[in-house]
């Protein structure tokens, strides 16, 4: 099978992913072998490839937003049959018996491992997944447009739930990439007013098309203050500004797995008046099930930019440079 593998972390300009031919893996009793149809690219892949996150397995095949078809199932599998459409996400496995796992917080499990990081992911023609961590998907969905739901969608959805907003409330979104363009549509479907802060003209345009109520370059120009805000950009510099332009009692949600350092906060200006900050770490399988159900029902329109598997380096470079509008997706030939 054709794969794109990472041996050494380096800047994406130097094309660190190598195209290679690997032997087809054999599923364990609780695993499924999946023929990958489409795999979304994610900023986390960039953080792994470029070294913002440590390399924990070498070589590693990145990719954790996979839509594919089950071709072989281990003998202990009961939910997925060969021929079923399957989704694979970032959360790969948890211990199943720690305090977090037992209290609906498996995303915080100390023993959790991740797809395309601890084990091989979807930048490949075939990949493995544990049945218990796979999503059984409807046959009639668009594989390419659904792939970004598996991380951009799910992590964005967890961030959205953390805002605790409902109809009539105001949400501000900082950074308008893959997650933001999905969550804007979910928030709008709930009757929430959405303000989008982005400097990129192409992202501003997409935000308007998807129904954002206000789009601009700075929160200083907000027509009204948000009840909650989500920062999707990996830029800690934004945090004080986002706190300043938040209603009293408001909540700021940090959605990234990685963020550059946050400057010092001034108590009165940024935190007083019962403002809260909360981060989002990974997701639970419940988040995934809820997001997929809502996204197919609304239905969320995912904007994609596609490339063949062999052009993973090039597509990731476009992501880094902010040139992708919506989500980048690798498509198997
Ligand atoms: Zn656990
Ligand atoms: Zn991701």
GROMACS .gro file of N, CA and C in nm, residues 92-214:
model
  369
   92UNK      N    1  -0.775   0.745   1.981
   92UNK     CA    2  -0.754   0.610   1.929
   92UNK      C    3  -0.784   0.504   2.033
   93UNK      N    4  -0.752   0.535   2.160
   93UNK     CA    5  -0.771   0.434   2.265
   93UNK      C    6  -0.756   0.502   2.400
   94UNK      N    7  -0.836   0.456   2.496
   94UNK     CA    8  -0.821   0.505   2.634
   94UNK      C    9  -0.809   0.382   2.724
   95UNK      N   10  -0.773   0.405   2.853
   95UNK     CA   11  -0.750   0.289   2.942
   95UNK      C   12  -0.882   0.222   2.981
   96UNK      N   13  -0.990   0.301   2.986
   96UNK     CA   14  -1.121   0.243   3.015
   96UNK      C   15  -1.150   0.221   3.162
   97UNK      N   16  -1.053   0.244   3.251
   97UNK     CA   17  -1.086   0.223   3.393
   97UNK      C   18  -1.026   0.325   3.489
   98UNK      N   19  -0.982   0.439   3.439
   98UNK     CA   20  -0.934   0.543   3.532
   98UNK      C   21  -1.053   0.631   3.574
   99UNK      N   22  -1.027   0.724   3.665
   99UNK     CA   23  -1.131   0.814   3.713
   99UNK      C   24  -1.195   0.894   3.600
  100UNK      N   25  -1.111   0.938   3.506
  100UNK     CA   26  -1.163   1.017   3.394
  100UNK      C   27  -1.251   0.930   3.305
  101UNK      N   28  -1.200   0.812   3.269
  101UNK     CA   29  -1.277   0.722   3.182
  101UNK      C   30  -1.411   0.685   3.245
  102UNK      N   31  -1.412   0.670   3.378
  102UNK     CA   32  -1.535   0.629   3.446
  102UNK      C   33  -1.633   0.743   3.468
  103UNK      N   34  -1.590   0.867   3.438
  103UNK     CA   35  -1.677   0.982   3.465
  103UNK      C   36  -1.706   1.066   3.341
  104UNK      N   37  -1.708   1.002   3.226
  104UNK     CA   38  -1.745   1.072   3.103
  104UNK      C   39  -1.639   1.167   3.052
  105UNK      N   40  -1.516   1.152   3.102
  105UNK     CA   41  -1.408   1.242   3.059
  105UNK      C   42  -1.291   1.163   3.000
  106UNK      N   43  -1.324   1.068   2.911
  106UNK     CA   44  -1.217   0.983   2.857
  106UNK      C   45  -1.117   1.065   2.776
  107UNK      N   46  -1.158   1.187   2.735
  107UNK     CA   47  -1.063   1.274   2.663
  107UNK      C   48  -0.945   1.313   2.752
  108UNK      N   49  -0.959   1.302   2.884
  108UNK     CA   50  -0.851   1.339   2.975
  108UNK      C   51  -0.776   1.216   3.029
  109UNK      N   52  -0.811   1.096   2.980
  109UNK     CA   53  -0.747   0.973   3.028
  109UNK      C   54  -0.596   0.983   3.018
  110UNK      N   55  -0.527   0.946   3.128
  110UNK     CA   56  -0.380   0.951   3.130
  110UNK      C   57  -0.321   0.851   3.030
  111UNK      N   58  -0.396   0.746   3.001
  111UNK     CA   59  -0.343   0.641   2.913
  111UNK      C   60  -0.391   0.654   2.770
  112UNK      N   61  -0.449   0.769   2.734
  112UNK     CA   62  -0.506   0.779   2.600
  112UNK      C   63  -0.396   0.788   2.494
  113UNK      N   64  -0.424   0.732   2.379
  113UNK     CA   65  -0.332   0.746   2.266
  113UNK      C   66  -0.410   0.794   2.143
  114UNK      N   67  -0.335   0.844   2.044
  114UNK     CA   68  -0.398   0.918   1.935
  114UNK      C   69  -0.357   0.867   1.796
  115UNK      N   70  -0.453   0.877   1.706
  115UNK     CA   71  -0.433   0.831   1.568
  115UNK      C   72  -0.338   0.923   1.494
  116UNK      N   73  -0.245   0.863   1.420
  116UNK     CA   74  -0.151   0.944   1.341
  116UNK      C   75  -0.045   1.009   1.427
  117UNK      N   76  -0.037   0.963   1.553
  117UNK     CA   77   0.061   1.019   1.647
  117UNK      C   78   0.130   0.904   1.722
  118UNK      N   79   0.051   0.828   1.799
  118UNK     CA   80   0.105   0.708   1.865
  118UNK      C   81   0.096   0.585   1.774
  119UNK      N   82  -0.003   0.586   1.686
  119UNK     CA   83  -0.019   0.475   1.590
  119UNK      C   84  -0.050   0.535   1.453
  120UNK      N   85  -0.029   0.453   1.350
  120UNK     CA   86  -0.040   0.504   1.213
  120UNK      C   87  -0.183   0.549   1.180
  121UNK      N   88  -0.188   0.658   1.104
  121UNK     CA   89  -0.316   0.716   1.066
  121UNK      C   90  -0.348   0.700   0.919
  122UNK      N   91  -0.415   0.800   0.864
  122UNK     CA   92  -0.483   0.785   0.736
  122UNK      C   93  -0.415   0.844   0.614
  123UNK      N   94  -0.290   0.890   0.625
  123UNK     CA   95  -0.219   0.933   0.504
  123UNK      C   96  -0.167   0.806   0.435
  124UNK      N   97  -0.257   0.719   0.398
  124UNK     CA   98  -0.222   0.588   0.344
  124UNK      C   99  -0.343   0.528   0.274
  125UNK      N  100  -0.317   0.429   0.189
  125UNK     CA  101  -0.430   0.367   0.119
  125UNK      C  102  -0.512   0.277   0.210
  126UNK      N  103  -0.446   0.224   0.315
  126UNK     CA  104  -0.517   0.141   0.414
  126UNK      C  105  -0.469   0.179   0.553
  127UNK      N  106  -0.555   0.158   0.653
  127UNK     CA  107  -0.514   0.184   0.791
  127UNK      C  108  -0.597   0.098   0.886
  128UNK      N  109  -0.549   0.086   1.009
  128UNK     CA  110  -0.619   0.006   1.109
  128UNK      C  111  -0.690   0.097   1.209
  129UNK      N  112  -0.797   0.046   1.268
  129UNK     CA  113  -0.864   0.117   1.378
  129UNK      C  114  -0.922   0.013   1.473
  130UNK      N  115  -0.924   0.047   1.604
  130UNK     CA  116  -0.992  -0.041   1.698
  130UNK      C  117  -1.142  -0.021   1.679
  131UNK      N  118  -1.215  -0.131   1.671
  131UNK     CA  119  -1.358  -0.120   1.642
  131UNK      C  120  -1.429  -0.027   1.740
  132UNK      N  121  -1.391  -0.037   1.869
  132UNK     CA  122  -1.460   0.040   1.973
  132UNK      C  123  -1.439   0.191   1.957
  133UNK      N  124  -1.338   0.230   1.880
  133UNK     CA  125  -1.309   0.373   1.862
  133UNK      C  126  -1.339   0.419   1.718
  134UNK      N  127  -1.407   0.334   1.642
  134UNK     CA  128  -1.444   0.371   1.505
  134UNK      C  129  -1.589   0.420   1.505
  135UNK      N  130  -1.625   0.495   1.401
  135UNK     CA  131  -1.763   0.543   1.386
  135UNK      C  132  -1.825   0.474   1.266
  136UNK      N  133  -1.937   0.408   1.288
  136UNK     CA  134  -2.013   0.348   1.177
  136UNK      C  135  -2.092   0.461   1.110
  137UNK      N  136  -2.072   0.481   0.980
  137UNK     CA  137  -2.131   0.596   0.911
  137UNK      C  138  -2.236   0.551   0.809
  138UNK      N  139  -2.330   0.642   0.777
  138UNK     CA  140  -2.429   0.609   0.673
  138UNK      C  141  -2.358   0.589   0.538
  139UNK      N  142  -2.411   0.497   0.456
  139UNK     CA  143  -2.348   0.467   0.326
  139UNK      C  144  -2.355   0.584   0.229
  140UNK      N  145  -2.460   0.669   0.245
  140UNK     CA  146  -2.488   0.769   0.140
  140UNK      C  147  -2.414   0.901   0.157
  141UNK      N  148  -2.324   0.913   0.256
  141UNK     CA  149  -2.256   1.042   0.277
  141UNK      C  150  -2.146   1.062   0.174
  142UNK      N  151  -2.111   1.188   0.153
  142UNK     CA  152  -2.000   1.224   0.065
  142UNK      C  153  -1.869   1.205   0.143
  143UNK      N  154  -1.787   1.110   0.099
  143UNK     CA  155  -1.666   1.074   0.176
  143UNK      C  156  -1.573   1.194   0.193
  144UNK      N  157  -1.551   1.266   0.084
  144UNK     CA  158  -1.452   1.374   0.086
  144UNK      C  159  -1.499   1.488   0.177
  145UNK      N  160  -1.626   1.525   0.163
  145UNK     CA  161  -1.677   1.637   0.244
  145UNK      C  162  -1.702   1.598   0.389
  146UNK      N  163  -1.709   1.470   0.417
  146UNK     CA  164  -1.734   1.428   0.556
  146UNK      C  165  -1.605   1.409   0.635
  147UNK      N  166  -1.493   1.387   0.566
  147UNK     CA  167  -1.367   1.358   0.637
  147UNK      C  168  -1.333   1.467   0.740
  148UNK      N  169  -1.344   1.596   0.706
  148UNK     CA  170  -1.305   1.699   0.805
  148UNK      C  171  -1.393   1.701   0.929
  149UNK      N  172  -1.508   1.636   0.925
  149UNK     CA  173  -1.591   1.631   1.045
  149UNK      C  174  -1.522   1.553   1.156
  150UNK      N  175  -1.433   1.460   1.118
  150UNK     CA  176  -1.374   1.368   1.216
  150UNK      C  177  -1.278   1.434   1.315
  151UNK      N  178  -1.221   1.551   1.280
  151UNK     CA  179  -1.144   1.624   1.382
  151UNK      C  180  -1.188   1.770   1.388
  152UNK      N  181  -1.178   1.838   1.276
  152UNK     CA  182  -1.221   1.979   1.274
  152UNK      C  183  -1.363   1.988   1.330
  153UNK      N  184  -1.447   1.896   1.290
  153UNK     CA  185  -1.585   1.896   1.336
  153UNK      C  186  -1.596   1.857   1.484
  154UNK      N  187  -1.536   1.745   1.520
  154UNK     CA  188  -1.554   1.692   1.656
  154UNK      C  189  -1.491   1.784   1.761
  155UNK      N  190  -1.367   1.827   1.738
  155UNK     CA  191  -1.300   1.914   1.836
  155UNK      C  192  -1.373   2.049   1.841
  156UNK      N  193  -1.413   2.099   1.724
  156UNK     CA  194  -1.489   2.223   1.719
  156UNK      C  195  -1.619   2.210   1.797
  157UNK      N  196  -1.680   2.093   1.787
  157UNK     CA  197  -1.807   2.069   1.856
  157UNK      C  198  -1.789   2.067   2.007
  158UNK      N  199  -1.678   2.008   2.052
  158UNK     CA  200  -1.651   2.010   2.197
  158UNK      C  201  -1.631   2.155   2.244
  159UNK      N  202  -1.559   2.234   2.163
  159UNK     CA  203  -1.540   2.376   2.196
  159UNK      C  204  -1.675   2.447   2.199
  160UNK      N  205  -1.758   2.418   2.100
  160UNK     CA  206  -1.892   2.479   2.094
  160UNK      C  207  -1.974   2.444   2.218
  161UNK      N  208  -1.970   2.316   2.261
  161UNK     CA  209  -2.045   2.277   2.381
  161UNK      C  210  -1.993   2.352   2.505
  162UNK      N  211  -1.862   2.377   2.508
  162UNK     CA  212  -1.804   2.449   2.623
  162UNK      C  213  -1.851   2.594   2.629
  163UNK      N  214  -1.898   2.650   2.519
  163UNK     CA  215  -1.946   2.789   2.522
  163UNK      C  216  -2.079   2.800   2.598
  164UNK      N  217  -2.150   2.688   2.609
  164UNK     CA  218  -2.279   2.681   2.679
  164UNK      C  219  -2.382   2.780   2.624
  165UNK      N  220  -2.371   2.816   2.498
  165UNK     CA  221  -2.463   2.915   2.441
  165UNK      C  222  -2.588   2.849   2.384
  166UNK      N  223  -2.696   2.930   2.379
  166UNK     CA  224  -2.816   2.885   2.312
  166UNK      C  225  -2.879   3.003   2.239
  167UNK      N  226  -2.997   2.980   2.183
  167UNK     CA  227  -3.061   3.077   2.092
  167UNK      C  228  -3.061   3.220   2.148
  168UNK      N  229  -3.026   3.314   2.061
  168UNK     CA  230  -3.030   3.456   2.099
  168UNK      C  231  -2.899   3.507   2.159
  169UNK      N  232  -2.810   3.415   2.201
  169UNK     CA  233  -2.682   3.457   2.258
  169UNK      C  234  -2.582   3.490   2.146
  170UNK      N  235  -2.470   3.551   2.186
  170UNK     CA  236  -2.372   3.597   2.088
  170UNK      C  237  -2.239   3.521   2.106
  171UNK      N  238  -2.189   3.467   1.995
  171UNK     CA  239  -2.062   3.393   1.995
  171UNK      C  240  -1.962   3.465   1.906
  172UNK      N  241  -1.839   3.485   1.957
  172UNK     CA  242  -1.731   3.534   1.871
  172UNK      C  243  -1.634   3.420   1.842
  173UNK      N  244  -1.588   3.415   1.717
  173UNK     CA  245  -1.494   3.312   1.673
  173UNK      C  246  -1.369   3.381   1.621
  174UNK      N  247  -1.253   3.340   1.674
  174UNK     CA  248  -1.124   3.396   1.630
  174UNK      C  249  -1.051   3.293   1.545
  175UNK      N  250  -1.024   3.328   1.420
  175UNK     CA  251  -0.961   3.233   1.327
  175UNK      C  252  -1.070   3.160   1.254
  176UNK      N  253  -1.063   3.156   1.121
  176UNK     CA  254  -1.172   3.094   1.046
  176UNK      C  255  -1.120   2.983   0.955
  177UNK      N  256  -1.070   2.877   1.018
  177UNK     CA  257  -1.024   2.760   0.943
  177UNK      C  258  -1.131   2.653   0.940
  178UNK      N  259  -1.083   2.527   0.936
  178UNK     CA  260  -1.173   2.414   0.917
  178UNK      C  261  -1.276   2.402   1.028
  179UNK      N  262  -1.232   2.406   1.155
  179UNK     CA  263  -1.327   2.393   1.267
  179UNK      C  264  -1.428   2.506   1.266
  180UNK      N  265  -1.377   2.629   1.252
  180UNK     CA  266  -1.464   2.746   1.263
  180UNK      C  267  -1.574   2.744   1.157
  181UNK      N  268  -1.540   2.699   1.036
  181UNK     CA  269  -1.643   2.705   0.931
  181UNK      C  270  -1.753   2.601   0.954
  182UNK      N  271  -1.720   2.494   1.025
  182UNK     CA  272  -1.822   2.394   1.061
  182UNK      C  273  -1.904   2.445   1.180
  183UNK      N  274  -1.836   2.500   1.282
  183UNK     CA  275  -1.905   2.541   1.404
  183UNK      C  276  -1.993   2.664   1.381
  184UNK      N  277  -1.954   2.750   1.288
  184UNK     CA  278  -2.040   2.863   1.252
  184UNK      C  279  -2.177   2.812   1.207
  185UNK      N  280  -2.176   2.707   1.126
  185UNK     CA  281  -2.303   2.654   1.075
  185UNK      C  282  -2.385   2.590   1.186
  186UNK      N  283  -2.318   2.524   1.280
  186UNK     CA  284  -2.390   2.462   1.391
  186UNK      C  285  -2.449   2.571   1.481
  187UNK      N  286  -2.370   2.674   1.512
  187UNK     CA  287  -2.418   2.783   1.598
  187UNK      C  288  -2.536   2.855   1.532
  188UNK      N  289  -2.526   2.881   1.401
  188UNK     CA  290  -2.635   2.949   1.331
  188UNK      C  291  -2.763   2.864   1.334
  189UNK      N  292  -2.746   2.731   1.322
  189UNK     CA  293  -2.864   2.644   1.324
  189UNK      C  294  -2.935   2.647   1.459
  190UNK      N  295  -2.865   2.692   1.564
  190UNK     CA  296  -2.924   2.700   1.700
  190UNK      C  297  -2.975   2.841   1.730
  191UNK      N  298  -2.967   2.932   1.632
  191UNK     CA  299  -3.017   3.068   1.655
  191UNK      C  300  -2.920   3.158   1.729
  192UNK      N  301  -2.792   3.124   1.726
  192UNK     CA  302  -2.689   3.205   1.792
  192UNK      C  303  -2.636   3.310   1.694
  193UNK      N  304  -2.608   3.430   1.746
  193UNK     CA  305  -2.548   3.537   1.665
  193UNK      C  306  -2.397   3.511   1.659
  194UNK      N  307  -2.341   3.508   1.538
  194UNK     CA  308  -2.200   3.471   1.523
  194UNK      C  309  -2.117   3.589   1.469
  195UNK      N  310  -2.012   3.624   1.544
  195UNK     CA  311  -1.917   3.728   1.502
  195UNK      C  312  -1.785   3.658   1.469
  196UNK      N  313  -1.727   3.688   1.355
  196UNK     CA  314  -1.603   3.621   1.314
  196UNK      C  315  -1.490   3.722   1.299
  197UNK      N  316  -1.378   3.693   1.369
  197UNK     CA  317  -1.259   3.777   1.358
  197UNK      C  318  -1.155   3.702   1.278
  198UNK      N  319  -1.119   3.755   1.161
  198UNK     CA  320  -1.016   3.694   1.078
  198UNK      C  321  -0.955   3.802   0.990
  199UNK      N  322  -0.824   3.791   0.966
  199UNK     CA  323  -0.761   3.891   0.879
  199UNK      C  324  -0.764   3.847   0.733
  200UNK      N  325  -0.777   3.716   0.710
  200UNK     CA  326  -0.769   3.665   0.572
  200UNK      C  327  -0.897   3.696   0.495
  201UNK      N  328  -0.881   3.760   0.381
  201UNK     CA  329  -0.998   3.799   0.301
  201UNK      C  330  -1.079   3.678   0.256
  202UNK      N  331  -1.007   3.569   0.214
  202UNK     CA  332  -1.080   3.451   0.166
  202UNK      C  333  -1.161   3.388   0.278
  203UNK      N  334  -1.105   3.389   0.402
  203UNK     CA  335  -1.177   3.333   0.516
  203UNK      C  336  -1.296   3.422   0.554
  204UNK      N  337  -1.277   3.553   0.546
  204UNK     CA  338  -1.387   3.646   0.575
  204UNK      C  339  -1.504   3.623   0.479
  205UNK      N  340  -1.469   3.605   0.352
  205UNK     CA  341  -1.571   3.583   0.250
  205UNK      C  342  -1.651   3.456   0.278
  206UNK      N  343  -1.579   3.347   0.312
  206UNK     CA  344  -1.648   3.221   0.342
  206UNK      C  345  -1.737   3.237   0.465
  207UNK      N  346  -1.687   3.308   0.567
  207UNK     CA  347  -1.766   3.330   0.689
  207UNK      C  348  -1.899   3.398   0.656
  208UNK      N  349  -1.892   3.499   0.568
  208UNK     CA  350  -2.015   3.570   0.527
  208UNK      C  351  -2.110   3.475   0.455
  209UNK      N  352  -2.053   3.396   0.363
  209UNK     CA  353  -2.137   3.303   0.286
  209UNK      C  354  -2.207   3.202   0.377
  210UNK      N  355  -2.140   3.166   0.487
  210UNK     CA  356  -2.197   3.065   0.577
  210UNK      C  357  -2.289   3.127   0.682
  211UNK      N  358  -2.313   3.257   0.672
  211UNK     CA  359  -2.416   3.316   0.757
  211UNK      C  360  -2.367   3.390   0.879
  212UNK      N  361  -2.236   3.415   0.890
  212UNK     CA  362  -2.186   3.493   1.005
  212UNK      C  363  -2.255   3.629   1.006
  213UNK      N  364  -2.293   3.676   1.124
  213UNK     CA  365  -2.369   3.801   1.135
  213UNK      C  366  -2.279   3.923   1.125
  214UNK      N  367  -2.153   3.906   1.161
  214UNK     CA  368  -2.056   4.015   1.151
  214UNK      C  369  -1.920   3.952   1.124
   0.00000   0.00000   0.00000
